[in-house]
Tab-separated table of C-alpha atoms and ligand atoms in Angstrom:
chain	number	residue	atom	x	y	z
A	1	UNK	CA	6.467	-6.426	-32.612
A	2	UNK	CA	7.374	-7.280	-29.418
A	3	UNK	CA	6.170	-5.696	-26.090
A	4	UNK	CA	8.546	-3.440	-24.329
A	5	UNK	CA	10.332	-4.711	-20.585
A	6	UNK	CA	9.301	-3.416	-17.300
A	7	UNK	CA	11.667	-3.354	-14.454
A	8	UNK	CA	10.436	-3.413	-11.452
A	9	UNK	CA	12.471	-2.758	-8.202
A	10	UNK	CA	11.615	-4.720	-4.946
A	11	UNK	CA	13.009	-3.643	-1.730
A	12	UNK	CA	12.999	-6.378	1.484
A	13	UNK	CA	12.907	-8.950	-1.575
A	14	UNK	CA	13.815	-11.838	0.459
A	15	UNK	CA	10.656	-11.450	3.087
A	16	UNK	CA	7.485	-13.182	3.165
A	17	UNK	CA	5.418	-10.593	1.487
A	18	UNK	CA	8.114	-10.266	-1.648
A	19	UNK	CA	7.402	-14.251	-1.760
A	20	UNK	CA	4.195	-14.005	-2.310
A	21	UNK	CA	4.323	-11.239	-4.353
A	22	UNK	CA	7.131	-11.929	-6.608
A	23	UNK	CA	5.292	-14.593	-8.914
A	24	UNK	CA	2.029	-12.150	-9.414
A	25	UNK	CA	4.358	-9.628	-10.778
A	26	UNK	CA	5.132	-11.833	-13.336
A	27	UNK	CA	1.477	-13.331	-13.700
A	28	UNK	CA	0.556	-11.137	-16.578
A	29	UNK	CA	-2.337	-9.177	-14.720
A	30	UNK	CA	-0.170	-6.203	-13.594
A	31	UNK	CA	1.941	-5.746	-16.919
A	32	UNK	CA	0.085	-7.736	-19.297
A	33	UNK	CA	1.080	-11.341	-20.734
A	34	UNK	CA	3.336	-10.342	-23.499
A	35	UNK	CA	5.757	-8.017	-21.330
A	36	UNK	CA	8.697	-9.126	-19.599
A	37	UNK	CA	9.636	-8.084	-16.203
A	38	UNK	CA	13.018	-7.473	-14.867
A	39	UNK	CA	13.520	-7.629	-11.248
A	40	UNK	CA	15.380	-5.786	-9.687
A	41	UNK	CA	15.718	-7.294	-5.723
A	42	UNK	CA	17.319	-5.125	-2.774
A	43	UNK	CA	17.842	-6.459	0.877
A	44	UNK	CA	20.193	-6.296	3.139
A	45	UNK	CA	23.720	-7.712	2.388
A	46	UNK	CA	22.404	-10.636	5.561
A	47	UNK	CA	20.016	-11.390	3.748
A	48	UNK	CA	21.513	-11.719	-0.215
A	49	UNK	CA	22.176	-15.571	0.396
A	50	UNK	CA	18.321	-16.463	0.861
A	51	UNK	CA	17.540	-13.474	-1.927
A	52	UNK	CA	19.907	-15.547	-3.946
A	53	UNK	CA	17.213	-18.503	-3.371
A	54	UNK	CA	14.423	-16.639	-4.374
A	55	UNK	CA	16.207	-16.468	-7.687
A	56	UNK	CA	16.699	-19.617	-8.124
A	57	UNK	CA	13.042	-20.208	-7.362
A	58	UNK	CA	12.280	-17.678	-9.803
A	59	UNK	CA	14.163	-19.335	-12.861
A	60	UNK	CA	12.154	-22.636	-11.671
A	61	UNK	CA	8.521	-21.179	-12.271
A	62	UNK	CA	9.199	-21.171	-16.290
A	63	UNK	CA	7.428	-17.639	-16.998
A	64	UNK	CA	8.275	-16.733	-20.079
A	65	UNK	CA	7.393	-13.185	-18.253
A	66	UNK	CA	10.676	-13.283	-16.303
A	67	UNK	CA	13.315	-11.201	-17.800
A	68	UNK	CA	16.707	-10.054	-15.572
A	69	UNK	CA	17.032	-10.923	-12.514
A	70	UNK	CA	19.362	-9.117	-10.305
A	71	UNK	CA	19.890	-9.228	-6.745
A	72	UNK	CA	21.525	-6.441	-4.439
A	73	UNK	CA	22.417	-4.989	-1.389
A	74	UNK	CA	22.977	-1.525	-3.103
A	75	UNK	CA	19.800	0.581	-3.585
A	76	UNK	CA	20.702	2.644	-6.261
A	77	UNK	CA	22.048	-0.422	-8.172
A	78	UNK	CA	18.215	-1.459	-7.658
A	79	UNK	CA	16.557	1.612	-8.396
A	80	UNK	CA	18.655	2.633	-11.394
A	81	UNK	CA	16.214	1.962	-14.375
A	82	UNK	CA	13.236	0.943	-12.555
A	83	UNK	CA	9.650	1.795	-13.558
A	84	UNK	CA	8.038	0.505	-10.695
A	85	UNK	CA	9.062	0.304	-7.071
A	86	UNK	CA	7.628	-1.557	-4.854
A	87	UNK	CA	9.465	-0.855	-1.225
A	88	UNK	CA	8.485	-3.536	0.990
A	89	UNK	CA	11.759	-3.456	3.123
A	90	UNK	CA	11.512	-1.267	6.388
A	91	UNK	CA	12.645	-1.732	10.267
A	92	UNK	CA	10.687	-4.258	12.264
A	93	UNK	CA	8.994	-3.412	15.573
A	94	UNK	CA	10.321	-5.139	18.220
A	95	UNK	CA	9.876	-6.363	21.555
A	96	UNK	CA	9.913	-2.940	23.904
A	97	UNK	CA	10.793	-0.552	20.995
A	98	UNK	CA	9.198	2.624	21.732
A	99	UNK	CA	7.271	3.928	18.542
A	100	UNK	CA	9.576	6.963	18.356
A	101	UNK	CA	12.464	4.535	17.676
A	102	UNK	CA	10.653	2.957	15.018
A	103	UNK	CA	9.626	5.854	12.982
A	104	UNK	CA	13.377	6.858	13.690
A	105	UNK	CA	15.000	3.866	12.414
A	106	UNK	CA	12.427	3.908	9.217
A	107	UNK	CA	12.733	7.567	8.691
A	108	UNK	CA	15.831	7.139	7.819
A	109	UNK	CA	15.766	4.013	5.356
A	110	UNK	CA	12.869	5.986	3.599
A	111	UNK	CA	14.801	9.341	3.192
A	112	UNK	CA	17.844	7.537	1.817
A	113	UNK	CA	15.810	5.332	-0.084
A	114	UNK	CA	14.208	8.865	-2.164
A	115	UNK	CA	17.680	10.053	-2.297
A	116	UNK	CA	18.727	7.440	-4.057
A	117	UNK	CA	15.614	7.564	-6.287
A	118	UNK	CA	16.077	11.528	-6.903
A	119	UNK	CA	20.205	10.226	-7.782
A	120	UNK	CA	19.038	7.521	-10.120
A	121	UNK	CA	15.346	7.036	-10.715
A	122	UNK	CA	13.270	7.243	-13.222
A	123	UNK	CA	10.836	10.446	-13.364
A	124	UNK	CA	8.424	8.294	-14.122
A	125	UNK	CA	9.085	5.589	-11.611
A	126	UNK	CA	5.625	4.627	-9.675
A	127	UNK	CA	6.413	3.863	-6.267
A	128	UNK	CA	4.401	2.106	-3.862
A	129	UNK	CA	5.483	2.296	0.286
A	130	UNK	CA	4.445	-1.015	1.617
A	131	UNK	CA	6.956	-1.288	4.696
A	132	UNK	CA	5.002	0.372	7.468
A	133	UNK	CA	4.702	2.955	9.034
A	134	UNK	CA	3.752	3.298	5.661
A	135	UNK	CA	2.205	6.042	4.916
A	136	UNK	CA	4.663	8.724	6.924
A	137	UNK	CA	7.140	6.213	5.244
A	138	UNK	CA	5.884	7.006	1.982
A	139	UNK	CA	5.648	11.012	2.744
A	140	UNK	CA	9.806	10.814	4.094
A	141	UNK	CA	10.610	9.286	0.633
A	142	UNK	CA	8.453	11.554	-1.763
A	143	UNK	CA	10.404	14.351	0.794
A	144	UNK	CA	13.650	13.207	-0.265
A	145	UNK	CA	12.591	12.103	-4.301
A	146	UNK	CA	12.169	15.357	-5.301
A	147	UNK	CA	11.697	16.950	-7.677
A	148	UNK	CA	13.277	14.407	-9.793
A	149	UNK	CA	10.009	12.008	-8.831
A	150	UNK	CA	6.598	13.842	-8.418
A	151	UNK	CA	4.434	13.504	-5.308
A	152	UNK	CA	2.442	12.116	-6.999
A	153	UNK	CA	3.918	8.945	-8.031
A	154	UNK	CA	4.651	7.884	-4.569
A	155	UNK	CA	1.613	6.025	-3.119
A	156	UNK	CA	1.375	4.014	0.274
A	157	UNK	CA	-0.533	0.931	0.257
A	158	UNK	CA	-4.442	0.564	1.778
A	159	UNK	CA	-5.438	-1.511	-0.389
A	160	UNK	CA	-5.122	-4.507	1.789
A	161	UNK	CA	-7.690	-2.374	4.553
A	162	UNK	CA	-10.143	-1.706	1.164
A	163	UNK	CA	-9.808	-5.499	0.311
A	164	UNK	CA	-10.725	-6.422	3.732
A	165	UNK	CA	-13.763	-4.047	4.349
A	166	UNK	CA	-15.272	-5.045	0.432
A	167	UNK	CA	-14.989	-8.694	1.603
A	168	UNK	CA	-16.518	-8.165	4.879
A	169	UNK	CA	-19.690	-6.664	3.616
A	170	UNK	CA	-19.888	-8.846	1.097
A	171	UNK	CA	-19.612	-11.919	3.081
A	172	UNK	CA	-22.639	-9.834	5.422
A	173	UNK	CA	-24.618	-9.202	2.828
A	174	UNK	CA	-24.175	-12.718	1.279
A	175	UNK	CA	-23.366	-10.728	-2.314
A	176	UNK	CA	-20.370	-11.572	-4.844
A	177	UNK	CA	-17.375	-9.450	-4.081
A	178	UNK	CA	-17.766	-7.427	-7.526
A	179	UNK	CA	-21.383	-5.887	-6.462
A	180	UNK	CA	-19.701	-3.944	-3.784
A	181	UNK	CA	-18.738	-0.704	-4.288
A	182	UNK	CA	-17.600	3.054	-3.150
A	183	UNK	CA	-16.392	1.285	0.374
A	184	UNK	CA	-13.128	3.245	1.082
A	185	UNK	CA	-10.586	3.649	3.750
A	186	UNK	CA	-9.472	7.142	4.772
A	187	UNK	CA	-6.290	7.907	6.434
A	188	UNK	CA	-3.542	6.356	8.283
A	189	UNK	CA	-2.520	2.014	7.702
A	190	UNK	CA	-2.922	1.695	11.238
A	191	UNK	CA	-5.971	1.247	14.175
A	192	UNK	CA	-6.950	4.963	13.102
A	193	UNK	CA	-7.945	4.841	9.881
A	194	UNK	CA	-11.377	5.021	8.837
A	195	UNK	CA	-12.980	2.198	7.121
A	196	UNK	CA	-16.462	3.859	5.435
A	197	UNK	CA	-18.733	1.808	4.022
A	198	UNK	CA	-21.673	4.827	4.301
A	199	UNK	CA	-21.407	5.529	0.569
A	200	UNK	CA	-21.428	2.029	-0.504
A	201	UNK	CA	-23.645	0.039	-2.856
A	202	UNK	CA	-24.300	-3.847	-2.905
A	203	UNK	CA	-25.600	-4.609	-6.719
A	204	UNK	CA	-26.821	-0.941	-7.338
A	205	UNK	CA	-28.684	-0.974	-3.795
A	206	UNK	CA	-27.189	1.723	-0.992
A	207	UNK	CA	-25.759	-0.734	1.968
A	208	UNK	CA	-28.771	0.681	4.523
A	209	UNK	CA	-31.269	-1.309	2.211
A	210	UNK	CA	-28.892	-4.160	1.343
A	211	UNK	CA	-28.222	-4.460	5.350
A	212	UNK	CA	-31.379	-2.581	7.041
A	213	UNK	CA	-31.585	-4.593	10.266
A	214	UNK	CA	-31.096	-2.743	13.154
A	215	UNK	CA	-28.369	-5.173	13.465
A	216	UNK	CA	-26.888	-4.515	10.264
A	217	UNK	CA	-27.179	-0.463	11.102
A	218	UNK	CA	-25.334	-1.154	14.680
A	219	UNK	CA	-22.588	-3.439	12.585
A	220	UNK	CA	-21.831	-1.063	9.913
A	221	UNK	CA	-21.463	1.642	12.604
A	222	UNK	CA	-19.124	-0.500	14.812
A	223	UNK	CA	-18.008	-4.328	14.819
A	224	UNK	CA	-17.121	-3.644	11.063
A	225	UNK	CA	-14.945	-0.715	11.672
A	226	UNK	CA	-13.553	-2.438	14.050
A	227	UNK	CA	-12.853	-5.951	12.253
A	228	UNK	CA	-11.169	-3.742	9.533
A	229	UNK	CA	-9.331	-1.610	12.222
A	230	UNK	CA	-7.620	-4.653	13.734
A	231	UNK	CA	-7.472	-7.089	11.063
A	232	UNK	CA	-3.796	-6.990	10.910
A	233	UNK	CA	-3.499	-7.627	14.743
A	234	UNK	CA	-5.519	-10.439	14.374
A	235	UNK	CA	-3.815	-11.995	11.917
A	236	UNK	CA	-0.676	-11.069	13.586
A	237	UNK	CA	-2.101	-12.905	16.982
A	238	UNK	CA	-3.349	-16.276	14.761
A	239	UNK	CA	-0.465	-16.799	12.314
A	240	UNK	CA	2.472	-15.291	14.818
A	241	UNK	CA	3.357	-13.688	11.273
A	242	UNK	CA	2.131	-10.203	10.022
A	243	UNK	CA	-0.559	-10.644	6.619
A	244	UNK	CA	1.224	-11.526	3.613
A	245	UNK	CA	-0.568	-14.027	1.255
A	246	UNK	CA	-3.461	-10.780	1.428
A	247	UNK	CA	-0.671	-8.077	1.123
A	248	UNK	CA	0.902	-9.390	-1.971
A	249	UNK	CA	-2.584	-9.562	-3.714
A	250	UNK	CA	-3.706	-6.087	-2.364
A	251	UNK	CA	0.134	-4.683	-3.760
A	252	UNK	CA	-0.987	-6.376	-7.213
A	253	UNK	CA	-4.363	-4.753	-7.150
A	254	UNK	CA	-2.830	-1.994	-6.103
A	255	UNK	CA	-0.832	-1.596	-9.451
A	256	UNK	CA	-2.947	-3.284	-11.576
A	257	UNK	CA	-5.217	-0.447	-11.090
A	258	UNK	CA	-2.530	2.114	-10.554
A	259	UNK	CA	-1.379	1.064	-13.982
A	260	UNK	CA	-4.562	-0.113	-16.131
A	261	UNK	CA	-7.264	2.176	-14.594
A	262	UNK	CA	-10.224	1.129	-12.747
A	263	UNK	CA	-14.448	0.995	-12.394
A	264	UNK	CA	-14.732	1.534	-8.708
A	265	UNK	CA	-12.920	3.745	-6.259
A	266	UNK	CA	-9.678	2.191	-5.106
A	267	UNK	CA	-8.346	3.577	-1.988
A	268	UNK	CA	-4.605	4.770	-1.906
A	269	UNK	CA	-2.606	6.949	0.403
A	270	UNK	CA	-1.702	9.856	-1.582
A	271	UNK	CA	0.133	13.195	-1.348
A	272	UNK	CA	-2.927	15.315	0.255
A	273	UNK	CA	-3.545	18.218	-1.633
A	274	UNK	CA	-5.796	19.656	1.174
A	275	UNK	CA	-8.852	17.623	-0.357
A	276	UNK	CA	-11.412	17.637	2.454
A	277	UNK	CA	-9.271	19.458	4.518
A	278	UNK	CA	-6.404	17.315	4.979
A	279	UNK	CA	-3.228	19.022	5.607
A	280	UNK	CA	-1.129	19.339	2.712
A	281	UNK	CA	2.316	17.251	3.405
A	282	UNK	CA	0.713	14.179	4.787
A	283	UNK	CA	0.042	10.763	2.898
A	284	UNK	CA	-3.527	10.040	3.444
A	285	UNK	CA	-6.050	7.530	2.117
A	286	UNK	CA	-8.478	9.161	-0.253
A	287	UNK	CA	-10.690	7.808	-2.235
A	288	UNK	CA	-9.458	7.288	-5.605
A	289	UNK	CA	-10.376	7.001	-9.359
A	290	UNK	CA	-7.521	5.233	-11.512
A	291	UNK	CA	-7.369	6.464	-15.236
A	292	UNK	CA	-4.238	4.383	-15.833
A	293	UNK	CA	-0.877	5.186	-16.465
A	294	UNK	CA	-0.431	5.965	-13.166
A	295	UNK	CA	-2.923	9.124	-13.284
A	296	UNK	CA	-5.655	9.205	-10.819
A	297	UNK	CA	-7.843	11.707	-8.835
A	298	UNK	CA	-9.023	11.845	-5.367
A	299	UNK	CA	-12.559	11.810	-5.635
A	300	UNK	CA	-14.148	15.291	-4.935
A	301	UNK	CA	-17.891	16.293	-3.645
A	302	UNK	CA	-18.230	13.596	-1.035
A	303	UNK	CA	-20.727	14.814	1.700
A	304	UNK	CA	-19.359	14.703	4.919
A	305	UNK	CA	-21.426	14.061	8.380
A	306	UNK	CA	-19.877	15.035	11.507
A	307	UNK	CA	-18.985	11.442	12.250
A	308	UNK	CA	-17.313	10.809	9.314
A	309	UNK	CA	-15.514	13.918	9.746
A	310	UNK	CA	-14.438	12.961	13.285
A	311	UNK	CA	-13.243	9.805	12.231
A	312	UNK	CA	-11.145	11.802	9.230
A	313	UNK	CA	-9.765	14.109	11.583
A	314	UNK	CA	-8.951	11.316	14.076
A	315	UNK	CA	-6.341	9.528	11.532
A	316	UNK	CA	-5.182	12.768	10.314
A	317	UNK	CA	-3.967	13.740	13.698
A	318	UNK	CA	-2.378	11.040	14.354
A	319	UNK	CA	-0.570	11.104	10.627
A	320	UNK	CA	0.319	14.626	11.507
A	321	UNK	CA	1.788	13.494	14.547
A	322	UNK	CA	3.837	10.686	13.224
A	323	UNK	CA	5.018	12.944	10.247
A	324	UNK	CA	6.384	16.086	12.780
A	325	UNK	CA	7.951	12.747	15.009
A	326	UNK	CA	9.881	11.331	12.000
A	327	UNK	CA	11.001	14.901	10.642
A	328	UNK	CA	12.291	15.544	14.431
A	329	UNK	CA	14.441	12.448	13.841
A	330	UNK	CA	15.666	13.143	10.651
A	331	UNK	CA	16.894	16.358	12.289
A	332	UNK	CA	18.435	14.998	15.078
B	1	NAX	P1	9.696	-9.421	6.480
B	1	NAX	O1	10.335	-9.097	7.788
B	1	NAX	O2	9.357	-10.823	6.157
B	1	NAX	O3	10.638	-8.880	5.299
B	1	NAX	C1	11.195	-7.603	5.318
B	1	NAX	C2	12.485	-7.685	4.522
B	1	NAX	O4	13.007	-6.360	4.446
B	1	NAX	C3	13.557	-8.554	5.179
B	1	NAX	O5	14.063	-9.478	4.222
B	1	NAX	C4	14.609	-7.545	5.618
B	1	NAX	O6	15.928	-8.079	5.558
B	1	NAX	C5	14.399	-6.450	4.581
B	1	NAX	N1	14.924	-5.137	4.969
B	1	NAX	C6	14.968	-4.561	6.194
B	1	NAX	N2	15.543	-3.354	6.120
B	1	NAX	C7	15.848	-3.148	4.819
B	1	NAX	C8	16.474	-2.100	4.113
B	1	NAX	N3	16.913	-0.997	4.741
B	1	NAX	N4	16.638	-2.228	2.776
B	1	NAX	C9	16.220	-3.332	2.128
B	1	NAX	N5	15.643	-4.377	2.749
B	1	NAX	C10	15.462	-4.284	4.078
B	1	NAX	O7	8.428	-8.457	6.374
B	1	NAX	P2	7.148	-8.607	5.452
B	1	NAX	O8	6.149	-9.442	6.138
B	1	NAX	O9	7.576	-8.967	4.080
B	1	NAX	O10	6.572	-7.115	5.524
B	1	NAX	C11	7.240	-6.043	4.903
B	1	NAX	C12	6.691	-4.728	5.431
B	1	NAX	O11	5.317	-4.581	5.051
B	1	NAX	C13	6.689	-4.586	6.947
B	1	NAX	O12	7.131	-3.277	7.296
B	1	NAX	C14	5.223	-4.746	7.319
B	1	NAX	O13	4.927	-4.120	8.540
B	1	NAX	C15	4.575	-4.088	6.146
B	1	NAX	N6	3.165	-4.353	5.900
B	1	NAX	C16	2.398	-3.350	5.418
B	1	NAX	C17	1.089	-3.532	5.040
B	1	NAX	C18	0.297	-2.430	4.457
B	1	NAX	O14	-0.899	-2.641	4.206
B	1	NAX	N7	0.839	-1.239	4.234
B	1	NAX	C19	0.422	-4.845	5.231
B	1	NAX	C20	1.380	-5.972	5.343
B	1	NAX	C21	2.619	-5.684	6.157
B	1	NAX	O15	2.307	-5.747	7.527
């Protein structure tokens, strides 16, 4: 018997993260070797000749994984039968823009993209808010999906923040990547967010003993909250391009896990449900365990110090913030 499609729906399909991410969709980690995927591949109507490229370049990999491919400037066209969607599209910052104007401008692609979802969409559609601000973004759209899609199946990406702070302290630590675990992000995709590596072990050993320099202690404490913190800028400043090679891998982990469960905490930016205090409303990077399928928890019963709980309260300000800004402008 042959596997059932997927379709998966990718907004701002023609930009440099889509290209990178495109071909792991179809690389049989995410859905599994025997399923095909049908794209589904939204941009703006400017951009449908060089989506029309990607296409071609699609047909020119010789998956066997590709099924329909469809390209579109009309969102519920895209969204219509979609299991998964992945919305990378969103408002660039530019040159003098004040922040308002950009939460503005992406408020409102976010709540028309969840009407369109609520319209058409699948109940079960997972979707995953990539185009940033991404996690107010991602709180707009779950707004406007419902009920017809849960909270709960709209998720903003930190994976690519995880990723980086598991590397880091491995790379410190001189360890393979796999021996590092519990190191999660909490909060916002942006300079706030919390990278927390307190909890972590490095092959079954907690991180003070793996890295017990006084050194290491002052490190974990600050240059590697910062590195995470400003990774993106960095990259930004080196490659004059925001991080995409990185993003399209920490998208796929994202789902992979999302989708097929997982043995460590993953960090995701879920619907709060108050956990640890976080206001309800907000989209905010927990800890997570995956059971597959889409289900997952926010891991409960962490201990708290009043440091980390600064740091926590820090990004969820600033969340809150952003969230009351973008509603303003929806209401304007
Ligand atoms: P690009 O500018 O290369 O591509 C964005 C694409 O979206 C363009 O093709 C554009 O035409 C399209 N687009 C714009 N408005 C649209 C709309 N209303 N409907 C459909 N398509 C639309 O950006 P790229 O580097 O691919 O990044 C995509 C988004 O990811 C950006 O918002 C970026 O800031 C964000 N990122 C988020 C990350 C995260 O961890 N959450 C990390 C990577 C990245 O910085």
């Amino acid at each position: 018997m042959s596997a059932p499609d997927v379709t998966v729906a990718v907004t701002g399909a023609a930009g440099q993260i889509a290209y990178s991410l495109l071909p792991r969709l179809l690389d049989g980690t995410i859905f599994g070797a025997r399923v095909k995927v049908n794209l589904h591949l939204l941009d703006v109507t400017p951009a449908l000749e060089a989506l029309g490229g990607v296409k071609l370049e699609l047909e020119d990999l010789r998956l066997p994984t590709l099924g329909r491919v469809l390209t579109t400037d009309d969102q519920e066209t895209a969204f219509t039968g979609a299991d998964v969607a992945v919305m990378l599209g969103a408002f660039p910052r530019k040159d003098g823009m004040e922040r308002a104007d950009l939460l503005k401008k992406n408020c409102h692609i976010f709540a028309e993209a969840g009407k369109s979802l609520a319209r058409v969409g699948k109940p079960t559609c997972k979707v995953l808010v990539v185009g940033n601000p991404a996690n107010t973004n991602a709180a707009i759209l779950a707004r406007n999906a419902a009920p017809t899609i849960p909270a709960q199946n709209v998720t903003a990406l930190t994976r690519l923040d995880h990723n980086r702070l598991n590397s880091q302290l491995a790379l410190r630590a001189g360890a393979r990547l796999d021996d590092v675990r519990h190191a999660v992000i909490w909060g916002n995709h942006s300079s706030t967010q919390f990278p927390d590596a307190s909890r972590a072990t490095i092959a079954g050993t907690p991180v003070g003993e793996a890295l017990p320099s006084a050194d290491d202690t002052a490190w974990l404490r600050g240059d590697l909250i910062a590195c995470v913190q400003k990774r993106g800028a960095a990259i930004i400043k080196a490659r004059k391009l925001s991080s995409a090679m990185s993003a399209a891998k920490a998208i796929s982990d994202h789902l992979h896990d999302l989708l097929n469960g997982a043995d460590d905490w993953v960090s995701m930016g879920v619907a709060s449900d108050g956990s640890y205090g976080v206001q309800p409303g907000l989209v905010y990077s927990f800890p997570c365990a995956c059971t597959g399928g889409g289900a997952f928890q926010i891991v409960q019963g962490l201990e708290i110090d009043d440091y980390s709980r600064g740091m926590m309260k820090a990004t969820e300000d600033e969340l809150a913030a952003e969230l009351q800004d973008a509603l303003a402008a929806a209401a304007e």
